[in-house]
Tab-separated table of C-alpha atoms in Angstrom:
chain	number	residue	atom	x	y	z
E	1	MET	CA	-13.662	6.618	-19.088
E	2	GLY	CA	-10.233	6.461	-20.657
E	3	GLY	CA	-6.642	6.213	-19.570
E	4	THR	CA	-3.315	4.481	-19.876
E	5	LEU	CA	-4.930	1.032	-19.932
E	6	ASP	CA	-7.535	1.594	-22.628
E	7	GLY	CA	-8.135	-1.618	-24.568
E	8	LYS	CA	-6.384	-3.754	-21.964
E	9	ALA	CA	-7.915	-6.715	-20.133
E	10	ALA	CA	-6.921	-7.478	-16.539
E	11	LEU	CA	-7.527	-10.393	-14.195
E	12	VAL	CA	-7.228	-9.723	-10.461
E	13	THR	CA	-7.521	-12.582	-7.986
E	14	GLY	CA	-9.156	-11.705	-4.698
E	15	GLY	CA	-10.690	-8.395	-5.712
E	16	SER	CA	-13.723	-8.071	-3.478
E	17	ARG	CA	-12.166	-6.210	-0.546
E	18	GLY	CA	-9.092	-4.513	0.812
E	19	ILE	CA	-6.083	-4.116	-1.445
E	20	GLY	CA	-7.640	-6.277	-4.163
E	21	ALA	CA	-10.743	-4.096	-4.390
E	22	ALA	CA	-8.583	-0.978	-4.604
E	23	ILE	CA	-6.568	-2.558	-7.425
E	24	VAL	CA	-9.723	-3.430	-9.355
E	25	ARG	CA	-11.020	0.120	-9.029
E	26	ARG	CA	-7.717	1.715	-10.018
E	27	LEU	CA	-7.114	-0.492	-13.073
E	28	ALA	CA	-10.682	0.122	-14.214
E	29	ALA	CA	-10.224	3.868	-13.681
E	30	ASP	CA	-7.205	3.674	-15.975
E	31	GLY	CA	-9.359	2.124	-18.690
E	32	ALA	CA	-8.848	-1.628	-18.265
E	33	GLU	CA	-11.620	-4.189	-18.593
E	34	VAL	CA	-11.219	-5.918	-15.214
E	35	THR	CA	-12.316	-9.413	-14.234
E	36	PHE	CA	-11.776	-10.240	-10.582
E	37	THR	CA	-12.396	-13.214	-8.355
E	38	TYR	CA	-13.960	-13.671	-4.967
E	39	VAL	CA	-14.411	-16.827	-2.899
E	40	SER	CA	-17.624	-16.361	-0.926
E	41	ASN	CA	-18.616	-12.737	-0.304
E	42	GLU	CA	-20.746	-12.038	-3.341
E	43	GLY	CA	-22.232	-8.918	-1.780
E	44	ALA	CA	-18.816	-7.295	-1.360
E	45	ALA	CA	-17.850	-8.313	-4.902
E	46	GLN	CA	-20.966	-6.801	-6.422
E	47	GLU	CA	-20.403	-3.608	-4.440
E	48	VAL	CA	-16.992	-3.275	-6.101
E	49	VAL	CA	-18.603	-3.826	-9.510
E	50	SER	CA	-21.188	-1.138	-8.740
E	51	LEU	CA	-18.529	1.356	-7.649
E	52	VAL	CA	-16.520	0.741	-10.806
E	53	LYS	CA	-19.562	1.122	-13.053
E	54	ALA	CA	-20.663	4.283	-11.229
E	55	ALA	CA	-17.262	5.764	-12.041
E	56	GLY	CA	-17.618	4.819	-15.714
E	57	GLY	CA	-15.389	1.763	-15.651
E	58	ARG	CA	-15.859	-1.893	-16.519
E	59	ALA	CA	-15.503	-4.774	-14.069
E	60	ARG	CA	-17.102	-8.104	-13.400
E	61	ALA	CA	-16.854	-10.508	-10.496
E	62	VAL	CA	-16.374	-14.261	-10.870
E	63	GLN	CA	-16.703	-16.704	-7.984
E	64	ALA	CA	-13.502	-18.762	-7.932
E	65	ASP	CA	-11.101	-20.252	-5.418
E	66	GLN	CA	-7.537	-20.019	-6.693
E	67	ALA	CA	-6.682	-23.218	-4.834
E	68	ASP	CA	-9.030	-25.007	-7.270
E	69	LEU	CA	-6.829	-25.475	-10.328
E	70	ALA	CA	-9.541	-27.064	-12.452
E	71	GLY	CA	-11.268	-23.722	-12.934
E	72	LEU	CA	-8.203	-21.762	-14.070
E	73	PRO	CA	-8.569	-22.196	-17.861
E	74	LYS	CA	-12.206	-21.074	-17.780
E	75	LEU	CA	-11.332	-18.117	-15.554
E	76	PHE	CA	-8.601	-16.915	-17.899
E	77	ALA	CA	-10.881	-17.405	-20.900
E	78	LEU	CA	-13.580	-15.275	-19.267
E	79	ALA	CA	-11.086	-12.529	-18.506
E	80	ALA	CA	-9.866	-12.511	-22.110
E	81	GLU	CA	-13.167	-12.716	-23.960
E	82	ALA	CA	-14.118	-9.012	-23.867
E	83	THR	CA	-10.977	-7.793	-25.641
E	84	GLY	CA	-9.865	-11.012	-27.327
E	85	GLY	CA	-6.867	-11.453	-25.050
E	86	LEU	CA	-5.393	-10.828	-21.625
E	87	ASP	CA	-2.830	-8.165	-20.771
E	88	ILE	CA	-2.548	-8.009	-16.985
E	89	LEU	CA	-2.591	-10.610	-14.212
E	90	VAL	CA	-2.546	-9.514	-10.581
E	91	CYS	CA	-2.144	-12.401	-8.126
E	92	ASN	CA	-3.554	-10.839	-4.976
E	93	ALA	CA	-5.753	-13.487	-3.334
E	94	ALA	CA	-4.187	-15.027	-0.252
E	95	ALA	CA	-4.969	-16.716	3.022
E	96	ALA	CA	-3.372	-15.642	6.296
E	97	MET	CA	-2.600	-17.676	9.377
E	98	VAL	CA	-0.916	-16.649	12.630
E	99	THR	CA	0.178	-19.848	14.360
E	100	PRO	CA	3.432	-20.781	16.118
E	101	ILE	CA	5.507	-23.355	14.254
E	102	ALA	CA	4.910	-25.870	17.056
E	103	ASP	CA	1.143	-25.714	16.478
E	104	VAL	CA	0.968	-25.889	12.671
E	105	THR	CA	-0.845	-29.004	11.485
E	106	GLU	CA	-0.278	-30.785	8.202
E	107	ALA	CA	-3.826	-29.927	7.150
E	108	ALA	CA	-3.289	-26.227	7.851
E	109	TYR	CA	0.025	-26.304	5.993
E	110	ASP	CA	-1.555	-27.901	2.932
E	111	GLU	CA	-4.522	-25.494	2.932
E	112	LEU	CA	-2.442	-22.336	3.143
E	113	MET	CA	0.159	-23.464	0.628
E	114	ALA	CA	-2.560	-24.493	-1.839
E	115	ALA	CA	-4.087	-21.015	-1.687
E	116	ASN	CA	-0.912	-18.922	-1.488
E	117	VAL	CA	1.627	-20.907	-3.509
E	118	LYS	CA	0.128	-23.631	-5.665
E	119	GLY	CA	-2.756	-21.529	-6.984
E	120	PRO	CA	-0.627	-18.501	-7.935
E	121	PHE	CA	2.051	-20.714	-9.498
E	122	PHE	CA	-0.380	-22.342	-11.883
E	123	ALA	CA	-2.051	-18.983	-12.556
E	124	LEU	CA	1.395	-17.733	-13.550
E	125	GLN	CA	1.791	-20.776	-15.780
E	126	GLN	CA	-1.595	-20.119	-17.382
E	127	ALA	CA	-0.667	-16.470	-17.857
E	128	GLY	CA	2.392	-17.486	-19.835
E	129	ALA	CA	0.122	-19.204	-22.330
E	130	VAL	CA	-2.609	-16.553	-22.445
E	131	LEU	CA	-1.019	-13.120	-21.987
E	132	ARG	CA	-0.447	-11.024	-25.059
E	133	ASP	CA	3.099	-9.903	-25.796
E	134	GLY	CA	3.977	-6.910	-23.660
E	135	GLY	CA	1.746	-8.142	-20.837
E	136	ARG	CA	2.158	-7.614	-17.118
E	137	VAL	CA	2.160	-9.935	-14.112
E	138	ILE	CA	2.150	-8.507	-10.590
E	139	ASN	CA	2.296	-10.738	-7.526
E	140	LEU	CA	1.282	-9.317	-4.157
E	141	SER	CA	3.834	-10.333	-1.551
E	142	THR	CA	4.450	-8.811	1.887
E	143	LEU	CA	6.997	-6.900	3.904
E	144	ASN	CA	7.063	-9.936	6.201
E	145	THR	CA	9.434	-11.778	3.870
E	146	ALA	CA	12.047	-9.212	4.954
E	147	LEU	CA	10.638	-8.462	8.404
E	148	PRO	CA	9.310	-11.777	9.760
E	149	GLY	CA	7.656	-12.202	13.116
E	150	PRO	CA	6.381	-14.930	15.411
E	151	GLY	CA	3.494	-17.005	14.125
E	152	ILE	CA	3.785	-16.173	10.435
E	153	SER	CA	6.170	-18.877	9.252
E	154	LEU	CA	3.789	-20.264	6.623
E	155	TYR	CA	2.459	-16.901	5.476
E	156	ALA	CA	5.928	-15.394	5.067
E	157	ALA	CA	7.251	-18.523	3.358
E	158	SER	CA	4.328	-18.639	0.944
E	159	LYS	CA	4.883	-15.031	-0.072
E	160	ALA	CA	8.625	-15.604	-0.439
E	161	ALA	CA	7.744	-18.299	-2.967
E	162	LEU	CA	5.810	-15.713	-5.013
E	163	GLU	CA	8.876	-13.491	-5.065
E	164	GLN	CA	10.984	-16.306	-6.479
E	165	PHE	CA	8.312	-17.245	-9.011
E	166	ALA	CA	8.331	-13.645	-10.229
E	167	ALA	CA	12.119	-13.514	-10.520
E	168	VAL	CA	12.280	-16.682	-12.605
E	169	ALA	CA	9.214	-15.865	-14.715
E	170	ALA	CA	10.713	-12.456	-15.529
E	171	ARG	CA	13.560	-14.294	-17.253
E	172	GLU	CA	11.327	-16.839	-18.964
E	173	TYR	CA	8.658	-14.402	-20.176
E	174	GLY	CA	10.958	-11.465	-20.881
E	175	PRO	CA	11.627	-12.326	-24.532
E	176	ARG	CA	7.939	-11.600	-25.212
E	177	GLY	CA	8.095	-8.222	-23.507
E	178	ILE	CA	6.116	-9.498	-20.516
E	179	THR	CA	7.184	-8.008	-17.185
E	180	VAL	CA	6.785	-9.915	-13.911
E	181	ASN	CA	7.150	-8.138	-10.585
E	182	CYS	CA	6.129	-8.250	-6.948
E	183	VAL	CA	4.621	-5.534	-4.807
E	184	SER	CA	5.151	-6.008	-1.063
E	185	PRO	CA	2.872	-3.899	1.142
E	186	GLY	CA	3.762	-2.984	4.679
E	187	ALA	CA	1.147	-2.334	7.361
E	188	THR	CA	-2.013	-1.566	5.389
E	189	ASP	CA	-5.470	-0.830	6.775
E	190	THR	CA	-7.344	-3.943	5.670
E	191	ASP	CA	-9.496	-6.616	7.287
E	192	MET	CA	-6.607	-9.071	6.954
E	193	PHE	CA	-4.236	-6.743	8.827
E	194	ARG	CA	-6.755	-6.089	11.614
E	195	ASN	CA	-7.673	-9.764	11.975
E	196	ALA	CA	-4.040	-10.918	12.138
E	197	ASN	CA	-2.787	-8.295	14.604
E	198	PRO	CA	-3.697	-7.004	18.072
E	199	PRO	CA	-5.530	-3.642	18.244
E	200	GLU	CA	-2.403	-1.756	19.270
E	201	ALA	CA	-0.431	-2.941	16.226
E	202	ALA	CA	-1.552	-0.093	13.962
E	203	ASP	CA	-0.325	2.576	16.391
E	204	MET	CA	2.966	0.747	16.802
E	205	MET	CA	3.436	0.558	13.030
E	206	VAL	CA	2.723	4.283	12.663
E	207	GLY	CA	5.557	5.000	15.064
E	208	MET	CA	7.930	2.808	13.050
E	209	THR	CA	6.962	4.189	9.617
E	210	ALA	CA	8.890	7.079	8.093
E	211	LEU	CA	5.766	8.669	6.597
E	212	GLY	CA	3.950	8.449	9.921
E	213	ARG	CA	0.802	6.534	9.049
E	214	VAL	CA	-0.573	3.129	8.197
E	215	GLY	CA	-0.950	2.492	4.471
E	216	GLN	CA	-4.272	2.578	2.684
E	217	PRO	CA	-5.285	0.067	-0.010
E	218	ALA	CA	-5.135	2.835	-2.630
E	219	ASP	CA	-1.449	3.402	-1.815
E	220	ILE	CA	-0.736	-0.142	-2.939
E	221	ALA	CA	-3.115	-0.052	-5.891
E	222	ASP	CA	-1.364	3.015	-7.316
E	223	VAL	CA	1.957	1.156	-7.464
E	224	VAL	CA	0.312	-1.888	-9.060
E	225	ALA	CA	-1.231	0.418	-11.675
E	226	PHE	CA	2.171	1.936	-12.395
E	227	LEU	CA	3.683	-1.506	-13.028
E	228	ALA	CA	0.657	-2.516	-15.126
E	229	GLY	CA	0.840	0.589	-17.280
E	230	PRO	CA	3.192	1.784	-20.026
E	231	ASP	CA	5.527	3.577	-17.620
E	232	GLY	CA	6.391	0.245	-15.977
E	233	ARG	CA	7.717	-1.288	-19.189
E	234	TRP	CA	11.398	-1.323	-18.103
E	235	ILE	CA	10.898	-2.818	-14.646
E	236	THR	CA	10.854	-6.593	-14.307
E	237	GLY	CA	11.985	-9.216	-11.840
E	238	GLN	CA	11.726	-6.709	-9.011
E	239	ASN	CA	10.094	-6.614	-5.594
E	240	LEU	CA	8.806	-3.128	-4.779
E	241	ARG	CA	8.378	-2.729	-1.011
E	242	VAL	CA	5.504	-0.308	-0.674
E	243	THR	CA	5.651	0.400	3.034
E	244	GLY	CA	5.796	4.150	3.583
E	245	GLY	CA	9.263	3.657	5.000
E	246	LEU	CA	8.446	0.931	7.530
E	247	LEU	CA	11.540	-0.822	6.192
E	248	ILE	CA	14.382	1.331	4.890
């Protein structure tokens, strides 16, 4: 297998299912050596590895919780060992919570912010030390930072933080040719979307979307691959809303 990412090494957090799994498969299809993390579902992670290998690509799964900062250096070292460096970081792993502001506890606040903000921030810091010149960082945000709704105060705020991290890091890492961007999916057919929304939400979103359907994980993965590849070299500090026209 060969492609635009031949010889590149990528690290994808949260790559065992949904959008993350699609990103792993697409980057591997483009030739990257992909390391991805999962928290607990080893079976799903190994299924992704098997699918990548069956297609002629290279991927490996590493059990890691991005809220656990102590394991970050080892994780980045593992991702870099096959090619002697790291070229691409995709911060995809995230926790979701739908709770009215009045019912959010301090413990829930700390847990979600550790997973969605603190972990990605220090991964971004680690990337600055490990990425080769000309590298890529892509943070997965959400349409909900522009289209918020009841119950998602912490989720939307945590993703808004990733957007600001990307904007600042684009300035700081730019002199080395490293691009830093966000991709913000709209309604996408994933377990997270189904678990966080009532059954009728998908039909409602279809009616609101210019292209007339709910997104698929591959729709998002294709945009991530574009930013990770050579054609994305002149885009940095941006937030690409990949929504099929849910927000125009």
